[in-house]
XYZ file of N, CA and C in Angstrom:
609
model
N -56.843 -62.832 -42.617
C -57.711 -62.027 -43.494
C -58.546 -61.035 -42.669
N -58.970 -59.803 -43.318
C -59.787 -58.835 -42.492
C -61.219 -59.326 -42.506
N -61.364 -58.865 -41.658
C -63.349 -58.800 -41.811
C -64.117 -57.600 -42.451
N -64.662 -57.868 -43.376
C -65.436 -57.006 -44.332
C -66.397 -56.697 -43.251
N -66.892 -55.136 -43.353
C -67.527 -54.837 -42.671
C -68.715 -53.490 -43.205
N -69.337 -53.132 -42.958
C -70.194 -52.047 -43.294
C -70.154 -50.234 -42.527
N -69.216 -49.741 -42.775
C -68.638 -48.471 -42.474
C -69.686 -47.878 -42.082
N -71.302 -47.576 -42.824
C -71.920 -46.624 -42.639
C -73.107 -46.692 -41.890
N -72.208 -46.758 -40.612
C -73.559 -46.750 -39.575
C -73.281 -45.323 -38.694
N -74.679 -44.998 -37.966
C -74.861 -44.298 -37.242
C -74.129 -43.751 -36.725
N -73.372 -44.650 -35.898
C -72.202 -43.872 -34.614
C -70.965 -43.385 -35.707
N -70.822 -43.853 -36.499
C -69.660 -43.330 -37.383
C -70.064 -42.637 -38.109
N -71.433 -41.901 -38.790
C -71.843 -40.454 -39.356
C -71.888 -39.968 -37.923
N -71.956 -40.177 -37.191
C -72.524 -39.566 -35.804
C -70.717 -38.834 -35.474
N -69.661 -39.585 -35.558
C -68.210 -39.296 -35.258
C -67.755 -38.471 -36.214
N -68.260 -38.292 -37.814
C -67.504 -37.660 -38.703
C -68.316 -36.323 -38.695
N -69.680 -36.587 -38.037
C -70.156 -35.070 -37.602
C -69.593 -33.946 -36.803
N -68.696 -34.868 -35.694
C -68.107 -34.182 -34.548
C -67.161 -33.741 -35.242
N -66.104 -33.967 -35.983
C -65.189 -34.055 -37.082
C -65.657 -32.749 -38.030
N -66.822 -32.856 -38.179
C -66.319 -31.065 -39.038
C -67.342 -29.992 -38.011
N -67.854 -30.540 -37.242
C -68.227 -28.899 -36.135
C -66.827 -28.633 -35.383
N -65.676 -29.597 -35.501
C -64.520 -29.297 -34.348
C -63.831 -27.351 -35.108
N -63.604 -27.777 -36.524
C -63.313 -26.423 -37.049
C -64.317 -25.195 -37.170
N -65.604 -25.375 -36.958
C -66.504 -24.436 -36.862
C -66.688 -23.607 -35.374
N -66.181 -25.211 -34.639
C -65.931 -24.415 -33.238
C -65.073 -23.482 -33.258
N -64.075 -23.883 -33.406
C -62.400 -23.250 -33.364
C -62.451 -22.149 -34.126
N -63.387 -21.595 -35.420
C -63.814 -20.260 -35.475
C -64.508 -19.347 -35.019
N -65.525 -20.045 -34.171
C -66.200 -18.945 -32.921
C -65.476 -18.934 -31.718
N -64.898 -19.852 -31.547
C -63.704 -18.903 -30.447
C -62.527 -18.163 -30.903
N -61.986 -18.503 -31.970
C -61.157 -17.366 -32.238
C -62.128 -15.598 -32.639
N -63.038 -16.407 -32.710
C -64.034 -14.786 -33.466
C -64.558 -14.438 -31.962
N -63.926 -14.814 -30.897
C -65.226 -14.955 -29.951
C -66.347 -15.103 -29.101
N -67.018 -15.155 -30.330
C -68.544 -15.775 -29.711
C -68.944 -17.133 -29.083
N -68.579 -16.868 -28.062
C -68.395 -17.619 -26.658
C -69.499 -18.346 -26.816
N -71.160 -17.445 -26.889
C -72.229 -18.006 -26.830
C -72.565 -18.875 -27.781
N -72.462 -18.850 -28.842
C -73.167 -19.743 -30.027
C -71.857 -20.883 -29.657
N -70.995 -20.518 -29.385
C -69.396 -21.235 -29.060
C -70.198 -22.897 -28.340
N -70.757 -22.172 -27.082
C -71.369 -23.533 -26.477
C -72.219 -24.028 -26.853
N -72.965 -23.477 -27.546
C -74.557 -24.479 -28.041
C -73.618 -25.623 -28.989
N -72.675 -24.920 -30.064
C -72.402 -25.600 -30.713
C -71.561 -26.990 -30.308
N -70.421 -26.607 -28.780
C -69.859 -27.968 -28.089
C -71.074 -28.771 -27.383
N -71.951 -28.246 -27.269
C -73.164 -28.928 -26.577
C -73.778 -30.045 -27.654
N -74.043 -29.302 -28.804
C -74.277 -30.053 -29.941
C -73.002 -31.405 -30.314
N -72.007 -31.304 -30.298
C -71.060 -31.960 -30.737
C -70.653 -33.001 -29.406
N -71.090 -32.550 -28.017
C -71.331 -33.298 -26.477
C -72.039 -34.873 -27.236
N -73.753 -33.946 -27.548
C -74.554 -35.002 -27.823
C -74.186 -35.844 -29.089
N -73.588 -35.503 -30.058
C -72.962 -36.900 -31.215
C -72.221 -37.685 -30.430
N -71.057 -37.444 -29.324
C -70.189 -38.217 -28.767
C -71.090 -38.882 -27.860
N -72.208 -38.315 -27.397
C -72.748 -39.868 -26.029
C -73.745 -40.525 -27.089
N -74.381 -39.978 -28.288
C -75.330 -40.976 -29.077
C -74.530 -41.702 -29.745
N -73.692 -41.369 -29.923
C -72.722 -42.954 -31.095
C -72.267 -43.899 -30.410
N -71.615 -43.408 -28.566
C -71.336 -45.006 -27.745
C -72.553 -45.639 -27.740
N -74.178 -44.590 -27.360
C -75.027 -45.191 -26.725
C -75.599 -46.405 -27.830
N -75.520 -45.828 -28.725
C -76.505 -46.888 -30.082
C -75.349 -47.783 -30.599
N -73.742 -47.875 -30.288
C -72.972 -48.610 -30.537
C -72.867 -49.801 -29.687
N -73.244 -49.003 -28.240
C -73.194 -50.101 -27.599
C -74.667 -51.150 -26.969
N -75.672 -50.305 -27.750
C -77.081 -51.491 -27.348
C -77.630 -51.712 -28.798
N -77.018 -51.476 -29.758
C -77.380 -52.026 -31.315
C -76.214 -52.791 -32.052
N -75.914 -54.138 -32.193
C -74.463 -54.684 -32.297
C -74.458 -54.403 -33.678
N -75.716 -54.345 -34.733
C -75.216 -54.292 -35.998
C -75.044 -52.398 -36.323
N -74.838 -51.619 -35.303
C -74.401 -50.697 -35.413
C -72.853 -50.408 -34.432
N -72.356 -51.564 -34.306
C -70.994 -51.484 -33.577
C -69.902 -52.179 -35.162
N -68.778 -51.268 -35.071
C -67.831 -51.667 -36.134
C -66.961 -51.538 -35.522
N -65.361 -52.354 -36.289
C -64.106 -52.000 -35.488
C -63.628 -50.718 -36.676
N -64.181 -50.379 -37.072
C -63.995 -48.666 -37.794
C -64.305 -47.610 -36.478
N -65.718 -47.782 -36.012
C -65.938 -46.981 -35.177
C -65.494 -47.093 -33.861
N -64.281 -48.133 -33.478
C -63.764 -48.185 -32.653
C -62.490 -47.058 -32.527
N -61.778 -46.918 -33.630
C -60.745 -45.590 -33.697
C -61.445 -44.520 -34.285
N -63.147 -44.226 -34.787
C -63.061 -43.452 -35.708
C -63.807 -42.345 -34.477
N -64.436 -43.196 -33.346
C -64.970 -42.517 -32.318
C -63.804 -41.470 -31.170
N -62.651 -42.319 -31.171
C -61.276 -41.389 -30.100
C -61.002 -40.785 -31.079
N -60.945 -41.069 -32.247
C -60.043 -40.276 -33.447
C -60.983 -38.338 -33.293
N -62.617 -38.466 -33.602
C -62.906 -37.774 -33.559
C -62.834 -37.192 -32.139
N -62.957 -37.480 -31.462
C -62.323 -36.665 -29.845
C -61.322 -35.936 -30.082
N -60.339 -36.463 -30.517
C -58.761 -36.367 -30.531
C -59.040 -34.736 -31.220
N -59.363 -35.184 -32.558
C -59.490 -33.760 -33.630
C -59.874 -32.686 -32.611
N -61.643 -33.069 -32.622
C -62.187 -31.852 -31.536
C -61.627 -31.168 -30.493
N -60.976 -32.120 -29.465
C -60.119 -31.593 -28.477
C -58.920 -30.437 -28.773
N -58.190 -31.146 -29.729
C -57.066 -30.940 -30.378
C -57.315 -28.953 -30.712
N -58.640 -29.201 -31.626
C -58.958 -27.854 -32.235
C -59.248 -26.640 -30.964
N -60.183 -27.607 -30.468
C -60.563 -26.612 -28.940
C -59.439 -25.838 -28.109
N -58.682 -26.704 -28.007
C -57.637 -26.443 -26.804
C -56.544 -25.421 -27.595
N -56.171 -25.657 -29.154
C -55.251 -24.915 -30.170
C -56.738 -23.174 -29.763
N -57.318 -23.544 -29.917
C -58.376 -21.777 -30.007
C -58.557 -21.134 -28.954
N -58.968 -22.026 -27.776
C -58.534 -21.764 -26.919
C -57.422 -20.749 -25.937
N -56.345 -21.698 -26.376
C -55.449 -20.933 -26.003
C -55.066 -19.505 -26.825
N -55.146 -19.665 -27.727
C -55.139 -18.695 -28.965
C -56.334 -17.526 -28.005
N -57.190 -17.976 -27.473
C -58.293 -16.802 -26.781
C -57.410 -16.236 -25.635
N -56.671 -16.866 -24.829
C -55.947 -16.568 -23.757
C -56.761 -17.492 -22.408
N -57.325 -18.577 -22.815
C -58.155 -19.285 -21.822
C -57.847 -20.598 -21.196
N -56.539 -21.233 -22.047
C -55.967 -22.356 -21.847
C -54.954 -21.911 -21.770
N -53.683 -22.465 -20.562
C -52.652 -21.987 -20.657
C -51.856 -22.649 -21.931
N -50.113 -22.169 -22.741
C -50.287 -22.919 -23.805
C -49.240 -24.245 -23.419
N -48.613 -24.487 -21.862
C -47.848 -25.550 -21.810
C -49.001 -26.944 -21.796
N -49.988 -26.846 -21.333
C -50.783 -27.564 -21.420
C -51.310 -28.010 -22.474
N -52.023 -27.103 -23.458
C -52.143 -27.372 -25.005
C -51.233 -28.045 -25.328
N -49.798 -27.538 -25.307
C -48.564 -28.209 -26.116
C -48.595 -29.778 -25.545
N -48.929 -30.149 -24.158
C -49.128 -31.433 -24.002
C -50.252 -32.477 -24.329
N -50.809 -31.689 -24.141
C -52.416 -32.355 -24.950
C -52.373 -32.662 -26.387
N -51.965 -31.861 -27.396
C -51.193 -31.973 -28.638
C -50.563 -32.713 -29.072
N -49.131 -32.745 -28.133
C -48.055 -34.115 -28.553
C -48.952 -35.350 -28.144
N -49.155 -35.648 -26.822
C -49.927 -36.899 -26.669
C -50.662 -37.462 -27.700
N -51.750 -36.265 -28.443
C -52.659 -37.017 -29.256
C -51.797 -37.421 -30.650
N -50.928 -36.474 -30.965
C -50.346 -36.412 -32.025
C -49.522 -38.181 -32.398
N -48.966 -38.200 -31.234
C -48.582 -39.866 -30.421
C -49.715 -40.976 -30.883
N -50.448 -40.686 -30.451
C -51.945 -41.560 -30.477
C -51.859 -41.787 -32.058
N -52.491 -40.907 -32.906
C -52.815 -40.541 -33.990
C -51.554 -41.793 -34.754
N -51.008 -41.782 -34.614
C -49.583 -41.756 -35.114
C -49.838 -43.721 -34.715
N -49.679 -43.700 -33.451
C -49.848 -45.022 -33.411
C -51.198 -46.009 -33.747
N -52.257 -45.088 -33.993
C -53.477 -46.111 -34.859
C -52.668 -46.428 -36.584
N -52.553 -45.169 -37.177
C -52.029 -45.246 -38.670
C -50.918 -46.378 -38.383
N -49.796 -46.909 -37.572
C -48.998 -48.301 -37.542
C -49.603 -49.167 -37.109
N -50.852 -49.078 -36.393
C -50.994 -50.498 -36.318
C -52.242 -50.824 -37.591
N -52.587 -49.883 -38.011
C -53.470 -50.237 -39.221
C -52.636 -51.104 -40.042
N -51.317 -50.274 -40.393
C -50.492 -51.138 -41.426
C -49.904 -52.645 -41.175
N -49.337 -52.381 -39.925
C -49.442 -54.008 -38.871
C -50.606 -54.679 -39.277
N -51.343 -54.897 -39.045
C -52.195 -55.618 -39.136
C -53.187 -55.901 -40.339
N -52.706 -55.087 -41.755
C -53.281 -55.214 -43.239
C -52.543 -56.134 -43.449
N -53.332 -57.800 -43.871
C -52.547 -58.571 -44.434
C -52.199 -58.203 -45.832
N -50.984 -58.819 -46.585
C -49.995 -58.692 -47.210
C -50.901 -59.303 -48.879
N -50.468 -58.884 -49.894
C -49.669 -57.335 -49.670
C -50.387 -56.313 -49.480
N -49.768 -55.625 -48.783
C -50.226 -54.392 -48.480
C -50.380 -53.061 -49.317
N -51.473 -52.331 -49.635
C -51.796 -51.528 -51.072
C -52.449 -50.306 -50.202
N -52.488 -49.029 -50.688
C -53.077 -47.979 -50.588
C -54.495 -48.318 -50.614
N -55.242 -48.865 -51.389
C -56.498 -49.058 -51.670
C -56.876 -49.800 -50.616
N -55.867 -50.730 -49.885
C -56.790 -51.412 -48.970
C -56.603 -50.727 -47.580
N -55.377 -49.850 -47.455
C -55.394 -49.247 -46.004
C -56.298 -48.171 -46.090
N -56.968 -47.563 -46.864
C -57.747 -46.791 -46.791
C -59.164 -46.833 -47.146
N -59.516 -47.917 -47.272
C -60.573 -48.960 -47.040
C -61.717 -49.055 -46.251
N -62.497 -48.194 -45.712
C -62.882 -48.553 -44.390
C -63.807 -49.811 -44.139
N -64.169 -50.297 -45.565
C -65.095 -51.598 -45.588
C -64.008 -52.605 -44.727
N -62.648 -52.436 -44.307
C -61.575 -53.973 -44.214
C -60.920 -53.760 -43.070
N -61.767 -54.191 -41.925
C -61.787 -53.978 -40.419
C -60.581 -55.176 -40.185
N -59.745 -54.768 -39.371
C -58.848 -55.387 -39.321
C -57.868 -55.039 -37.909
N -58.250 -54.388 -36.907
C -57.808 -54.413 -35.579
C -59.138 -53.340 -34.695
N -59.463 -53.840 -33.659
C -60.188 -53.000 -32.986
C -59.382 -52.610 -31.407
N -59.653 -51.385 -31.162
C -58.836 -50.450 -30.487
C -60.004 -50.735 -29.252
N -59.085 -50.467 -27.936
C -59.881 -50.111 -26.944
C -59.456 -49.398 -25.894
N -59.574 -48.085 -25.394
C -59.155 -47.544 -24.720
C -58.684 -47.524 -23.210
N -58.079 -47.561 -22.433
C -57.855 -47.606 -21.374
C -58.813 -47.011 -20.182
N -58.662 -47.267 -19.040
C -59.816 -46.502 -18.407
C -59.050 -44.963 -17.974
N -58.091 -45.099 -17.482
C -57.503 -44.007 -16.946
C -57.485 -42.813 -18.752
N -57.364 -43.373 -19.757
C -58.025 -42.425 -20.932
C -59.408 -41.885 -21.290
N -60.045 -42.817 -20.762
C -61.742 -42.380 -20.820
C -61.794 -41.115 -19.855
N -61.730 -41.745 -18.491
C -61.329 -40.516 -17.667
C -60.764 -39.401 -17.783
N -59.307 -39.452 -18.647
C -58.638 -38.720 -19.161
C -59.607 -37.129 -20.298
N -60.249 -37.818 -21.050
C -61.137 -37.112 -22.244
C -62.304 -36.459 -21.362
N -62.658 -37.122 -20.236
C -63.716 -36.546 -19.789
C -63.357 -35.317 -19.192
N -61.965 -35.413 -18.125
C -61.563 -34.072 -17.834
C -61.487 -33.054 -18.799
N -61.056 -33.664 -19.946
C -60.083 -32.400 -20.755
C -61.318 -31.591 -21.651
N -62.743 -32.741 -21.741
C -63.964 -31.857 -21.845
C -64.763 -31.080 -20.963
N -64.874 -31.287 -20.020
C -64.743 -30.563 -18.821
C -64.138 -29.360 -18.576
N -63.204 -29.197 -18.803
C -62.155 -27.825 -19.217
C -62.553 -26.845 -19.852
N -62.345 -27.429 -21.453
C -63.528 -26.663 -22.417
C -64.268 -26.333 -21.980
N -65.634 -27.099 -21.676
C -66.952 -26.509 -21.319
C -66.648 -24.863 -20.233
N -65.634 -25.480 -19.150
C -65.768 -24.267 -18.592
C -64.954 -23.441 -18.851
N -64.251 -23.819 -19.592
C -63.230 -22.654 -20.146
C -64.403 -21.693 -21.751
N -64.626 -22.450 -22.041
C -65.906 -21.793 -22.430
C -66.923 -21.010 -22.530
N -67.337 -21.480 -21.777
C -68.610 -20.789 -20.029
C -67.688 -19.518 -19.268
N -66.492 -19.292 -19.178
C -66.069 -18.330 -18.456
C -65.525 -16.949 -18.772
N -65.728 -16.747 -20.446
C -66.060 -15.326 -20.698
C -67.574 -14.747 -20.588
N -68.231 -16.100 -20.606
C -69.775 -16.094 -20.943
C -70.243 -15.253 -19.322
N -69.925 -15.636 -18.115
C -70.512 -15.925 -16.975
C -69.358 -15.497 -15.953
N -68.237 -14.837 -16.524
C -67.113 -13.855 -15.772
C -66.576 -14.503 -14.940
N -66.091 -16.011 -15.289
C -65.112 -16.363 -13.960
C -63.688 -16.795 -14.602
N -62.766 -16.214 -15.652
C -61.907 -16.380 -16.534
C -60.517 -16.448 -15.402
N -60.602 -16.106 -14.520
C -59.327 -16.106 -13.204
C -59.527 -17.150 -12.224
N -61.021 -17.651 -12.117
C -61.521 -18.172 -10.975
C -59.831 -19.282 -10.867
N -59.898 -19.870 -9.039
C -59.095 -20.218 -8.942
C -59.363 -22.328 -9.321
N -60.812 -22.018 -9.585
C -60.921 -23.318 -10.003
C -60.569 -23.523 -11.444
N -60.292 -23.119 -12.215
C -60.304 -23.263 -13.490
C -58.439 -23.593 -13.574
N -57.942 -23.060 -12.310
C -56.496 -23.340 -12.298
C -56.076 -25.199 -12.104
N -57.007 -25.138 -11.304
C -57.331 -26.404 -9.949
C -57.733 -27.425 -11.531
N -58.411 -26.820 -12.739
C -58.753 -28.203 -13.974
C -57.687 -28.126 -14.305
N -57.121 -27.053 -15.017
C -55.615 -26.900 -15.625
C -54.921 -28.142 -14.909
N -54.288 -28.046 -13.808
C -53.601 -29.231 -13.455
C -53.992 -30.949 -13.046
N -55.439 -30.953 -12.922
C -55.641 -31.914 -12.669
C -56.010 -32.465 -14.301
N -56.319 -32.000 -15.194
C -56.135 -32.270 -16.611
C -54.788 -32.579 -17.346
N -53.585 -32.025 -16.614
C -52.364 -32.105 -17.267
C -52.268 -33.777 -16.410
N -52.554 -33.911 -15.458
C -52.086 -35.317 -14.615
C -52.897 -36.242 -15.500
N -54.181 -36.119 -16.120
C -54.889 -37.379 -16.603
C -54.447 -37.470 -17.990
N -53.816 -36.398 -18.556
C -53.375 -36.624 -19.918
C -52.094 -37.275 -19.734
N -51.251 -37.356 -18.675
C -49.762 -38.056 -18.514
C -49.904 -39.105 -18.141
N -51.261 -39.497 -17.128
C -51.502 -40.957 -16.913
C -52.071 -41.646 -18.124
N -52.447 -41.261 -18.363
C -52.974 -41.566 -19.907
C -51.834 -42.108 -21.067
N -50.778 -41.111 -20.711
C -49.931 -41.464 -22.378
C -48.981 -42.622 -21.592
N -48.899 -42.557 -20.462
C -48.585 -43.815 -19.865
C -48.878 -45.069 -19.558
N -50.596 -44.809 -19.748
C -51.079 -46.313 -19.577
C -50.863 -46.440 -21.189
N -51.266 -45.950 -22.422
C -50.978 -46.643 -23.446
C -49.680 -47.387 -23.696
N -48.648 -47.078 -22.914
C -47.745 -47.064 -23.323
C -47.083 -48.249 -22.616
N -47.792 -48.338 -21.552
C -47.839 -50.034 -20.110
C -48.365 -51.048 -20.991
N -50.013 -50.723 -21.316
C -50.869 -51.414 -21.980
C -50.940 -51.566 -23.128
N -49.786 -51.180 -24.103
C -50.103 -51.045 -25.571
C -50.569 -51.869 -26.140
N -50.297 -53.561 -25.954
C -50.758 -54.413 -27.071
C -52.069 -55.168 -26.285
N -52.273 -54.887 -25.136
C -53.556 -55.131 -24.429
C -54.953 -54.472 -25.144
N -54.499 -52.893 -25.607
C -55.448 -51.905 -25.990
C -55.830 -52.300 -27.453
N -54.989 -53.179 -28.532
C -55.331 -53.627 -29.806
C -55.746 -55.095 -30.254
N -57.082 -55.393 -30.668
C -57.440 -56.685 -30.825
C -57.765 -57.132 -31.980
N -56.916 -57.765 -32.710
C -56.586 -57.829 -34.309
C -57.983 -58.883 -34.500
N -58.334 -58.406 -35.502
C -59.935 -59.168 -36.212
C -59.677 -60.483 -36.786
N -59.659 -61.765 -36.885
C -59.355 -62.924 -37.456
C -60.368 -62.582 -38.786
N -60.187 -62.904 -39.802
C -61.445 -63.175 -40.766
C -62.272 -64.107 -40.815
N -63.550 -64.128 -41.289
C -64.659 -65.207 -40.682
C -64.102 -65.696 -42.385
């Protein structure tokens, strides 16, 4: 049986916030405006470190919702960034295209193991449920790492119409060391897969 749980805490308004500035971003860089561009990833920085921080020193604000709903919103944001991005001419697009499939992968494998793990029978109403916690996700380290580069990128891929270093040879030097943490990455899930999912018993 799942564990009933209480969806509406903090870190998870805090994740579905990041979740709709990701498309507001992705219109000031296609429009652009580089500058309001960063206040606004700066803004969407701070939802992603306040929802681990109060998830992880307030337990009745930790859920196994906000265990996928926290990478999930990464995933989006990234996803959008790196698609506008490149669309600016600031990300190269073989890289996007890998960053993309990977998450697309990801994405793909939370929605099966949700269904895996909805005891039977299994109904629309209950997979989409978020009160009926029923596997909690945990990321790998070489993926944490992974997200941190690929925000990292952004920021300065960002920052570099702003502050004129759009050629610099470091921004080449993230390009590839970002493509290596996104491949170690779809590889450790893929070593570690059933290590990374910890199905909820019901109380």
């Amino acid at each position: 049986m799942p564990q009933y749980e209480n969806p509406w805490t903090i870190p998870n308004m805090l994740s579905m916030t990041r979740i709709g500035l990701a498309p507001v971003l992705g219109y000031l860089i296609i429009e652009e405006d580089f500058n309001i561009a960063l206040g606004v990833f700066a803004l969407a920085g701070l939802t992603d470190l306040l929802d681990g921080f109060i998830a992880r020193n307030w337990a009745s604000q930790k859920s196994a919702l906000g265990s996928a709903l926290d990478p999930l919103a990464d995933k989006i944001l990234i996803s959008i960034l790196y698609v506008s991005l490149t669309y600016a001419d600031l990300i190269p697009v073989p890289l996007t295209y890998m960053i993309i499939s990977r998450d697309v992968m990801l994405i793909a494998a939370v929605f099966y193991i949700r269904y895996r793990t909805l005891p039977t029978p299994r109904t629309l109403s209950k997979y989409f449920n978020p009160c009926y916690a029923t596997a909690r996700l945990k990321p790998t380290f070489i993926s944490k790492v992974n997200t941190a580069v690929q925000l990292i990128l952004v920021a300065a891929s960002l920052a570099a119409p702003v502050f004129n270093y759009a050629d610099s040879i470091y921004l080449q030097i993230l390009w590839c060391l970002t493509a290596f943490t996104t491949a170690a990455s779809a590889y450790s899930y893929y070593h570690y897969g059933r290590k990374t999912v910890q199905v909820i018993k019901g109380r």
